[in-house]
Amino acid sequence: MFRKTKKEEKRKKYGVLGNALFMLREAKENLPSVIWFAVLDGLIAVAVSVIELYVAPSILKELETHGTLSGLLYTILFFTVSITTASAVQAYVRQNMRFGRIELRDHIVTQVRYKMSTSSYPLRERQEFINLLAKAHDALNDNNKASEAIWTTFTGFVQNILGFAIYLYLLKRVDPVVILVTVTTAVLGYLVNYGANEWNYRHREEEEEICKCVMYVQDEAQNRYLAKDIRIFGMREWLCGLHEKYMRLYLDFCGRRERRYFAADLTDLILGILRNGIAYFYLLYMVLGGKIGAAQFLLYFAAVSGFTTWISGIMENVSTLHRQGLELEAVREFLDYGELFCMEEGIPLRQEPGKAYTIELRDVSFRYSGSGTEPSKEVFSHLDLTICPGEKLAVVGLNGAGKTTLVKLICGFYDPDEGEVLLNGVNIKVYNRRDYYRLISGVFQEFSVIASTIAVNVAQDARKIDMEKVIDCVEKAGLKKKIESLPGKYGTKLDRYVFPEAVELSGGELQRLMIARLLYKDSPIVVLDEPTAALDPIAESDIYQKYNELTEGKSAIFISHRLASTRFCDRILLIEDGRIAEEGTHEELLANGKRYMELFEMQSRYYQETKPC
Ligand code: ADP
């Protein structure tokens, strides 16, 4: 099932530059202003730095040359107005560019969500896909958001490269040895810091792993559903012990990290003192030799310090772009991840009212992907099965026999490893899988309740709800009395986690709601995987009574543990050892006197023996 296709194996490699270009392309196609704002921000930042660089030397020069007071005031006024104006424009640009960046990030988040909710079902169980999704979320989330921060890196490039060029020009009169010392110490300082950051980046997963454990213990300790167990089984001390253990691991990790940062900061500081000391003595020597005045001394000294900032800035930008590129790579890999089914393409399959559908499993073999290197056991081996239009088919068997897997193969959630699933004689692989899903409706063991109204939960669509149909389906599912007794009736909200005023339906009521949802969809093929597991025996019997009525005219596949319920079906399959062990009507299977009869008698005995006195 999880073997990769040739198409998938040819996974693209994205370079750092490619990832940066991806963001630029996204911006160019969707919000070009984001690019212009990033460039503008960089240009203004350089302009502010250059103006600031000249403030003190210019004023000193006025004083040195004994200029007029008005001349001095004009100089101060010029710098004040220039810096204020440039800073105001910069603040305006920064404020406005934030919205564009958020919008662009949101645009990419939407693409990731679309892929996540529409990708082939087995991918949701593939660890590689799950990891990529987590990494993509990481690159797009509010805290980390490489997708927004990358624009600051682009701005940094504009700012640092331009600043470097301007300062290099300014320092053309300074001895090249001083420039060389400045560049060398800046590069060394950067490399030491880079080492510490790299260590942090390389150990990100270790930190995440520890944090995950800490969070897990904290969440579980607060989990409402675990509150009973914690009290009854005295789990508090055990949970506290676990929490302490993981916190110790976390503090140890932080200690190792901080020691590296401390060493890097100390080295950087020593290099800074060395650089500034050499520059200071050299420039002082020039002043004393009468080669430059005090104003130029100030200008050059500030320029040497600033020069260092541009150099380390450029290197920092390169490494940040590399890191952000790697993070964004996960987004691109996720978005480009090869589909296993025809999700977008494939032959369209329109639902035609009254059309008869035959489903056939021909020589089907299937196994789940194993854990690690261990291949898992084959669930089905060379299975043949035909479900005729309108047939009511029951699938029974012990736990783990493969009933749910069979249903998933029929529904097209998995493709067989060998053999075919055919719809009216055509392999379902050739059809658009989403169109195929439209033919099927179901109640599965794990069902989803949307935090919305009851009506929306039945219609599965908030925009267009046929209320008459909702009421009809709810009535058929036996939930009308309950819903109409609620103050909000069909507009009652579900899910207290989102809506404090929501009602909480019991397990059985939710299952009835799922049956109403199935009926609303009105598809020609229905699947019921233990649809009554949470119902009491009376409710269960009520649903079974209606079972034929509920699924009238539809092909229905019905899984149940309770063999008594299967008697309503046209045909019963007993699944055992990856094959159909027995097949026939309830009466035929009982008359056979084999495994089905044995299981049926065991269950009947159990129910009789456990009858309430
Ligand atoms: P049943 O519905 O009859 O109880 P299932 O179809 O759920 O049985 O499971 C059949 C076998 O496949 C079992 O051995 C089960 O452990 C295994 N299995 C089910 N789902 C998965 C899965 N997602 N990944 C790996 N193995 C699975």
XYZ file of C-alpha atoms and ligand atoms in Angstrom:
640
model
C 0.000 0.000 0.000
C 2.734 2.462 0.897
C 5.147 1.489 -1.796
C 6.205 4.601 -3.627
C 5.459 5.041 -7.307
C 8.224 5.981 -9.724
C 6.613 9.412 -9.995
C 6.844 9.842 -6.237
C 10.419 8.644 -5.988
C 11.486 11.356 -8.374
C 11.053 13.880 -5.587
C 12.194 17.347 -6.483
C 15.197 18.864 -4.799
C 14.778 22.492 -3.981
C 17.850 24.648 -3.498
C 18.102 27.576 -1.092
C 17.842 29.951 -3.997
C 14.905 27.990 -5.356
C 13.062 28.373 -2.044
C 13.721 32.103 -1.970
C 12.512 32.351 -5.550
C 9.391 30.408 -4.585
C 8.476 33.144 -2.115
C 9.286 35.874 -4.630
C 7.140 34.104 -7.224
C 4.251 33.713 -4.771
C 4.483 37.436 -3.992
C 4.819 38.457 -7.637
C 1.738 36.454 -8.585
C -0.409 37.392 -5.618
C 0.864 40.540 -3.859
C 3.775 42.266 -5.659
C 3.652 45.165 -3.160
C 5.313 42.846 -0.595
C 8.488 42.796 -2.735
C 8.546 46.574 -3.250
C 7.991 47.273 0.431
C 10.896 44.956 1.350
C 13.239 46.795 -1.043
C 12.009 50.227 0.080
C 12.499 49.310 3.728
C 16.111 48.318 3.019
C 16.829 51.531 1.096
C 15.390 53.729 3.862
C 17.338 51.848 6.549
C 20.611 52.498 4.677
C 19.679 56.149 4.167
C 19.008 56.540 7.932
C 22.358 54.902 8.802
C 24.324 57.085 6.403
C 22.613 60.266 7.655
C 23.252 59.258 11.280
C 26.887 58.541 10.455
C 27.378 62.145 9.365
C 25.585 63.872 12.281
C 28.429 64.113 14.817
C 31.299 64.669 12.302
C 29.325 67.442 10.518
C 28.575 69.293 13.769
C 32.192 68.852 14.891
C 33.369 70.170 11.540
C 31.206 73.302 11.973
C 32.792 73.838 15.396
C 36.295 73.068 14.095
C 36.020 75.565 11.255
C 34.437 78.178 13.608
C 31.349 78.510 11.414
C 28.447 80.793 12.249
C 25.797 79.878 14.826
C 23.093 79.926 12.144
C 25.234 77.582 10.040
C 25.479 75.208 13.009
C 21.752 75.445 13.655
C 21.000 74.789 9.966
C 23.202 71.696 10.092
C 21.402 70.415 13.195
C 18.007 71.277 11.656
C 18.931 69.522 8.397
C 19.886 66.309 10.196
C 16.891 66.444 12.531
C 14.427 66.890 9.650
C 16.168 64.270 7.481
C 16.286 61.637 10.217
C 12.724 62.354 11.390
C 11.344 62.226 7.843
C 13.244 59.052 6.934
C 12.220 57.362 10.211
C 8.579 58.375 9.700
C 8.575 56.982 6.148
C 10.262 53.814 7.441
C 7.671 53.389 10.218
C 4.873 53.916 7.665
C 6.391 51.375 5.261
C 6.944 48.813 8.051
C 3.427 49.214 9.356
C 1.901 48.751 5.914
C 4.081 45.907 4.753
C 3.015 43.762 7.697
C -0.508 43.355 6.302
C 0.781 42.214 2.918
C 3.105 39.680 4.514
C 0.333 38.272 6.684
C -1.967 38.069 3.654
C 0.672 36.293 1.598
C 1.382 33.842 4.425
C -2.324 33.206 4.744
C -2.483 32.487 1.026
C 0.163 29.744 1.429
C -1.505 28.403 4.601
C -4.719 28.036 2.565
C -2.863 25.987 -0.056
C -1.439 23.711 2.674
C -4.882 23.268 4.252
C -6.414 22.472 0.889
C -3.777 19.829 0.217
C -4.192 18.419 3.728
C -7.941 18.035 3.435
C -7.994 16.726 -0.106
C -4.929 14.488 -0.331
C -5.195 10.735 -0.811
C -6.372 9.109 2.420
C -3.382 6.746 2.981
C -1.013 9.717 2.967
C -2.574 10.803 6.256
C -1.055 7.666 7.796
C 2.336 7.982 6.115
C 4.878 9.251 8.625
C 6.865 11.154 6.020
C 3.751 13.060 4.942
C 2.710 13.726 8.558
C 6.211 15.050 9.370
C 6.218 17.271 6.321
C 2.846 18.669 7.296
C 4.102 19.433 10.811
C 7.196 21.131 9.382
C 5.118 23.101 6.888
C 2.896 24.287 9.739
C 6.010 25.227 11.642
C 7.261 27.395 8.798
C 3.868 29.043 8.528
C 2.847 29.473 12.130
C 2.620 32.709 14.084
C 5.757 32.244 16.169
C 8.245 30.910 13.688
C 6.730 31.987 10.386
C 9.709 31.765 8.042
C 7.173 32.647 5.378
C 6.901 36.184 6.822
C 10.390 36.528 8.280
C 12.002 35.825 4.916
C 10.942 39.311 3.776
C 12.975 40.812 6.620
C 15.920 38.781 5.301
C 15.380 40.165 1.796
C 15.260 43.672 3.270
C 18.458 42.861 5.196
C 20.218 41.934 1.942
C 19.294 45.219 0.281
C 20.305 47.153 3.400
C 23.568 45.325 4.139
C 24.911 45.080 0.584
C 24.164 48.732 -0.152
C 25.498 49.838 3.250
C 28.653 47.752 2.709
C 29.275 49.398 -0.694
C 28.717 52.939 0.635
C 30.930 52.459 3.695
C 33.667 50.825 1.626
C 33.660 53.910 -0.552
C 33.805 56.165 2.535
C 36.749 54.243 3.948
C 38.795 54.365 0.764
C 41.347 56.643 2.488
C 41.820 54.279 5.415
C 44.751 51.824 5.362
C 43.669 48.511 3.764
C 45.218 46.657 6.740
C 42.632 48.238 9.069
C 39.882 47.250 6.651
C 41.315 43.722 6.529
C 41.381 43.487 10.347
C 37.807 44.781 10.488
C 36.603 42.266 7.908
C 38.518 39.370 9.508
C 37.264 40.017 13.049
C 33.731 40.513 11.760
C 33.855 37.219 9.863
C 35.355 35.369 12.852
C 32.761 36.856 15.211
C 30.036 35.827 12.849
C 31.377 32.274 12.491
C 31.491 31.807 16.268
C 27.881 32.976 16.584
C 26.924 30.892 13.594
C 28.357 27.821 15.339
C 26.147 28.437 18.374
C 23.059 29.051 16.216
C 23.812 26.015 14.094
C 24.048 23.872 17.234
C 20.680 25.200 18.305
C 19.197 24.537 14.880
C 20.643 21.018 14.659
C 19.264 20.195 18.106
C 15.836 21.613 17.343
C 14.281 18.187 17.076
C 15.775 17.115 20.423
C 14.256 20.202 22.037
C 10.941 19.622 20.282
C 10.920 16.028 21.438
C 11.445 17.039 25.089
C 8.915 19.887 24.835
C 6.414 17.472 23.273
C 6.751 15.175 26.291
C 6.404 18.093 28.737
C 3.348 19.378 26.879
C 1.847 15.915 26.635
C 2.088 15.368 30.393
C 0.732 18.858 31.088
C -2.161 18.407 28.650
C -3.044 14.987 29.946
C -2.977 16.256 33.548
C -5.490 18.937 32.532
C -7.524 16.707 30.246
C -11.142 16.676 31.271
C -11.597 13.109 30.046
C -8.681 11.903 32.163
C -9.860 13.696 35.311
C -11.794 10.625 36.484
C -8.904 8.214 35.865
C -6.415 10.505 37.622
C -8.575 10.470 40.710
C -9.670 6.848 40.698
C -6.296 5.327 39.796
C -4.215 7.828 41.792
C -2.248 8.887 38.716
C -1.255 12.311 40.094
C 2.094 11.328 41.555
C 3.045 9.342 38.497
C 2.198 12.300 36.235
C 4.103 14.709 38.537
C 7.144 12.403 38.410
C 6.993 12.321 34.621
C 6.656 16.097 34.481
C 9.677 16.548 36.746
C 11.730 14.102 34.680
C 11.013 15.908 31.396
C 11.524 19.341 32.956
C 14.964 18.189 34.172
C 15.782 17.049 30.641
C 14.605 20.386 29.301
C 16.676 22.406 31.790
C 19.706 20.279 30.975
C 19.173 21.000 27.281
C 18.804 24.761 27.965
C 22.034 24.670 30.041
C 23.988 23.076 27.176
C 22.619 25.641 24.751
C 23.273 28.650 26.985
C 26.907 27.560 27.571
C 27.458 27.657 23.824
C 25.839 31.061 23.487
C 27.893 32.399 26.385
C 31.171 31.217 24.785
C 30.127 32.721 21.451
C 29.176 36.073 23.040
C 32.465 36.203 24.944
C 34.526 35.502 21.802
C 32.545 38.092 19.889
C 33.195 40.622 22.624
C 36.961 39.989 22.597
C 37.059 40.280 18.800
C 35.076 43.533 19.015
C 37.545 45.003 21.513
C 40.443 43.952 19.282
C 38.859 45.456 16.172
C 37.860 48.734 17.774
C 41.218 48.995 19.593
C 43.210 48.615 16.376
C 40.940 51.050 14.494
C 41.074 53.502 17.370
C 44.859 53.483 17.614
C 45.303 53.690 13.861
C 42.926 56.631 13.496
C 44.455 58.340 16.532
C 47.846 57.916 14.908
C 46.477 59.635 11.757
C 45.038 62.508 13.800
C 48.295 62.993 15.675
C 50.179 62.904 12.373
C 47.892 65.661 11.119
C 46.600 63.468 8.293
C 42.952 63.783 9.359
C 40.974 66.164 11.572
C 38.824 65.330 14.619
C 35.640 65.326 12.500
C 37.101 62.787 10.061
C 38.387 60.727 12.996
C 34.845 60.517 14.281
C 33.453 59.718 10.828
C 35.993 56.968 10.117
C 35.752 55.452 13.561
C 31.941 55.240 13.286
C 32.279 53.945 9.724
C 34.655 51.145 10.806
C 32.112 50.003 13.448
C 29.254 50.323 10.965
C 31.248 48.451 8.335
C 31.440 45.457 10.684
C 27.673 45.559 11.053
C 27.155 45.371 7.283
C 29.592 42.460 6.888
C 28.122 40.377 9.689
C 24.688 41.460 8.451
C 25.340 40.012 4.992
C 26.636 36.746 6.449
C 23.767 36.583 8.869
C 21.376 37.121 5.950
C 22.965 34.250 4.035
C 22.629 31.827 6.933
C 19.123 33.031 7.841
C 18.044 32.662 4.234
C 19.489 29.159 4.246
C 17.571 28.241 7.423
C 14.354 29.869 6.276
C 14.808 28.225 2.892
C 15.023 24.825 4.576
C 11.869 25.553 6.551
C 10.021 26.699 3.461
C 11.267 23.652 1.621
C 8.950 21.574 3.799
C 6.030 23.707 2.602
C 7.001 23.178 -1.014
C 7.638 19.469 -0.537
C 4.275 19.117 1.146
C 2.428 21.026 -1.573
C 4.185 19.020 -4.309
C 3.819 15.647 -2.536
C 2.737 13.079 -5.123
C -0.856 11.875 -4.813
C -1.609 8.155 -4.754
C -5.072 8.551 -6.246
C -6.493 10.684 -9.056
C -7.608 13.519 -6.797
C -7.696 16.393 -9.275
C -7.527 14.511 -12.555
C -9.147 11.163 -13.530
C -12.362 10.449 -15.403
C -15.262 12.490 -13.960
C -17.983 10.381 -12.376
C -21.328 12.117 -12.139
C -23.996 10.770 -9.829
C -27.015 9.836 -11.938
C -30.291 9.351 -10.019
C -31.606 5.809 -10.258
C -28.417 4.444 -11.829
C -27.476 0.954 -10.653
C -23.957 0.474 -9.309
C -22.215 -2.870 -8.989
C -19.070 -2.994 -6.895
C -16.625 -5.804 -7.399
C -13.429 -6.730 -5.601
C -11.441 -8.906 -7.975
C -8.506 -10.950 -6.681
C -7.754 -8.308 -4.042
C -4.734 -8.593 -1.739
C -3.923 -5.916 0.799
C -1.644 -5.242 3.734
C -1.008 -2.128 5.807
C 2.443 -0.643 5.902
C 4.431 -2.237 8.700
C 6.169 -0.474 11.527
C 9.859 0.108 10.813
C 11.340 -2.708 8.756
C 8.714 -5.263 9.791
C 6.151 -5.814 7.016
C 2.651 -6.165 8.435
C 0.494 -9.231 8.021
C -1.618 -9.438 4.902
C -5.213 -8.520 5.767
C -6.674 -9.910 2.537
C -5.281 -12.401 0.100
C -6.860 -12.882 -3.343
C -10.336 -11.865 -2.223
C -13.244 -11.884 -4.671
C -16.542 -10.185 -3.888
C -19.380 -8.688 -5.903
C -21.988 -6.382 -4.383
C -25.043 -6.082 -6.606
C -27.091 -2.877 -6.935
C -29.482 -2.468 -4.020
C -28.012 -5.432 -2.145
C -27.900 -5.383 1.666
C -24.651 -7.009 2.637
C -23.511 -7.732 6.166
C -19.881 -8.318 7.045
C -19.188 -10.144 10.286
C -16.124 -11.639 11.912
C -13.961 -11.455 14.970
C -12.013 -8.356 15.982
C -9.162 -7.682 13.592
C -10.610 -9.992 10.902
C -10.560 -7.132 8.384
C -14.180 -5.905 8.274
C -13.297 -2.202 8.473
C -10.434 -2.671 6.031
C -12.819 -4.267 3.551
C -15.120 -1.261 3.846
C -12.195 1.114 3.390
C -11.182 -0.696 0.204
C -14.727 -0.495 -1.102
C -14.907 3.202 -0.202
C -11.639 3.888 -2.028
C -9.705 5.021 1.048
C -7.013 2.490 0.148
C -6.131 0.845 -3.153
C -5.382 -2.884 -3.072
C -1.761 -4.001 -3.405
C -2.905 -6.551 -5.939
C -6.189 -6.995 -7.758
C -8.827 -4.369 -8.477
C -11.873 -2.656 -7.058
C -14.330 -2.184 -9.908
C -17.360 0.041 -10.257
C -19.687 -1.314 -12.950
C -16.721 -3.256 -14.319
C -14.264 -0.312 -14.406
C -11.302 -0.016 -12.037
C -12.054 2.860 -9.664
C -8.426 4.020 -10.037
C -9.270 5.661 -13.356
C -12.020 7.832 -11.898
C -11.621 11.095 -10.112
C -11.530 9.843 -6.522
C -13.535 12.763 -5.183
C -16.340 11.970 -7.625
C -16.217 8.352 -6.461
C -16.564 9.466 -2.815
C -19.738 11.360 -3.818
C -21.392 8.010 -4.560
C -20.788 6.801 -1.023
C -22.115 7.749 2.345
C -21.347 6.181 5.654
C -21.341 6.022 9.398
C -17.877 5.042 10.533
C -16.631 4.024 13.958
C -14.803 7.299 14.481
C -17.162 10.000 13.335
C -16.652 13.722 13.190
C -18.912 16.286 14.786
C -18.444 19.798 13.492
C -18.568 22.681 15.956
C -21.695 24.147 14.396
C -25.458 23.726 14.463
C -27.286 20.418 14.309
C -28.669 21.375 10.883
C -25.166 22.030 9.533
C -23.963 18.736 10.964
C -26.711 16.890 9.135
C -26.332 18.820 5.858
C -22.495 19.081 6.121
C -22.825 22.448 4.463
C -23.459 25.782 6.107
C -24.342 27.625 2.882
C -27.253 25.674 1.457
C -29.405 23.647 3.810
C -32.666 21.991 2.814
C -34.401 22.240 6.209
C -37.323 20.013 5.209
C -34.871 17.283 4.242
C -32.902 17.795 7.469
C -36.062 17.334 9.551
C -37.099 14.297 7.523
C -33.684 12.631 7.935
C -33.526 13.441 11.641
C -36.975 11.906 12.069
C -35.979 8.740 10.188
C -32.891 8.443 12.385
C -35.173 8.670 15.461
C -33.724 11.904 16.810
C -36.548 14.339 16.063
C -38.113 14.252 19.524
C -34.805 14.945 21.215
C -33.803 17.805 18.896
C -37.201 19.463 18.987
C -37.091 19.437 22.780
C -33.946 21.601 22.700
C -34.497 25.382 22.940
C -32.459 26.061 19.799
C -33.948 23.048 17.955
C -32.055 22.490 14.669
C -30.033 25.654 15.274
C -28.633 24.202 18.515
C -24.885 24.308 18.533
C -22.671 21.297 19.163
C -19.199 21.198 20.721
C -18.726 22.901 24.066
C -15.050 23.368 23.363
C -15.940 26.056 20.836
C -19.400 27.198 22.002
C -19.945 27.362 25.767
C -23.705 27.315 25.166
C -23.533 24.133 23.046
C -25.436 21.020 24.070
C -23.726 17.716 24.576
C -25.414 14.754 22.902
C -24.928 11.251 24.230
C -22.933 8.680 22.242
C -26.134 7.043 20.981
C -27.674 10.387 20.012
C -24.553 11.321 18.102
C -24.714 8.037 16.270
C -28.291 8.784 15.276
C -27.152 12.204 14.100
C -24.569 10.482 11.912
C -27.308 8.271 10.483
C -29.332 11.424 9.710
C -26.271 12.826 7.962
C -25.919 9.651 5.929
C -29.566 9.853 4.882
C -29.237 13.531 3.954
C -26.387 12.802 1.562
C -28.685 10.325 -0.200
C -25.960 8.475 -2.076
C -26.510 5.169 -3.905
C -23.983 3.251 -1.787
C -24.030 3.339 2.004
C -21.614 1.912 4.510
C -22.441 1.386 8.160
C -19.471 0.346 10.275
C -20.874 -0.532 13.702
C -23.479 2.239 13.423
C -25.253 1.137 16.564
C -22.310 0.388 18.866
C -23.217 3.259 21.188
C -26.948 2.607 21.164
C -28.862 0.852 23.914
C -30.568 -2.441 22.932
C -33.992 -0.781 22.474
C -32.565 1.975 20.290
C -30.526 -0.587 18.409
C -33.557 -2.729 17.746
C -35.431 0.401 16.597
C -32.683 1.221 14.089
C -32.558 -2.377 12.841
C -36.301 -2.376 12.350
C -35.880 0.624 10.124
C -32.722 -0.594 8.526
C -34.356 -1.747 5.276
C -36.422 1.425 5.118
C -33.397 3.656 5.746
C -31.339 2.046 3.028
C -34.123 1.369 0.570
C -32.944 1.354 -3.059
C -29.299 1.650 -1.995
C -26.482 -0.840 -1.894
C -25.649 -1.151 1.782
C -22.661 -2.689 3.495
C -23.207 -3.222 7.148
C -20.664 -4.236 9.762
C -21.786 -5.436 13.136
C -20.465 -7.365 16.076
C -23.965 -8.442 17.007
C -24.852 -11.236 14.698
C -28.548 -10.948 15.501
C -28.635 -7.698 13.567
C -27.361 -9.263 10.365
C -30.453 -11.342 9.808
C -32.078 -8.416 7.972
C -29.465 -8.526 5.235
C -29.714 -10.244 1.855
C -26.293 -11.793 2.310
C -23.853 -12.224 5.177
C -20.103 -12.650 4.817
C -18.068 -14.131 7.610
C -14.489 -12.901 7.293
C -11.716 -15.025 8.758
C -7.982 -15.349 8.000
C -8.065 -12.778 5.222
C -10.780 -14.517 3.214
C -14.509 -15.032 3.079
C -14.968 -18.108 5.268
C -18.735 -18.369 4.981
C -21.362 -16.656 2.852
C -25.181 -16.804 2.678
C -28.353 -15.598 4.373
C -28.707 -15.794 8.128
C -30.797 -18.926 7.833
C -28.441 -20.571 5.349
C -25.414 -19.921 7.558
C -27.193 -21.273 10.618
C -28.225 -24.347 8.651
C -24.579 -24.803 7.596
C -23.802 -25.355 11.251
C -20.257 -24.037 10.989
C -18.391 -21.035 12.441
C -21.228 -18.531 11.966
C -23.629 -20.754 13.846
C -21.061 -21.265 16.578
C -20.551 -17.507 17.006
C -24.287 -16.847 16.834
C -25.038 -19.400 19.503
C -22.282 -18.076 21.744
C -23.706 -14.550 21.484
C -27.299 -15.721 22.007
C -26.259 -17.625 25.111
C -24.419 -14.582 26.427
C -27.418 -12.326 25.936
C -29.754 -14.843 27.563
C -27.394 -15.394 30.501
C -26.912 -11.665 31.071
C -30.612 -10.857 30.842
C -31.518 -8.497 33.714
C -33.338 -10.332 36.510
P -11.985 -5.383 12.121
O -12.748 -4.228 11.562
O -12.475 -6.700 11.604
O -11.905 -5.385 13.619
P -9.726 -4.137 10.877
O -10.072 -4.090 9.445
O -9.882 -2.882 11.650
O -10.486 -5.304 11.589
O -8.205 -4.597 11.016
C -7.679 -5.714 10.311
C -6.173 -5.811 10.634
O -5.480 -4.699 10.134
C -5.883 -5.848 12.126
O -4.820 -6.752 12.312
C -5.455 -4.450 12.456
O -4.537 -4.451 13.515
C -4.798 -4.005 11.165
N -5.002 -2.565 10.922
C -6.166 -1.904 10.883
N -5.993 -0.611 10.587
C -4.654 -0.440 10.441
C -3.821 0.673 10.116
N -4.336 1.878 9.878
N -2.501 0.463 10.048
C -1.960 -0.743 10.270
N -2.690 -1.841 10.565
C -4.015 -1.700 10.656
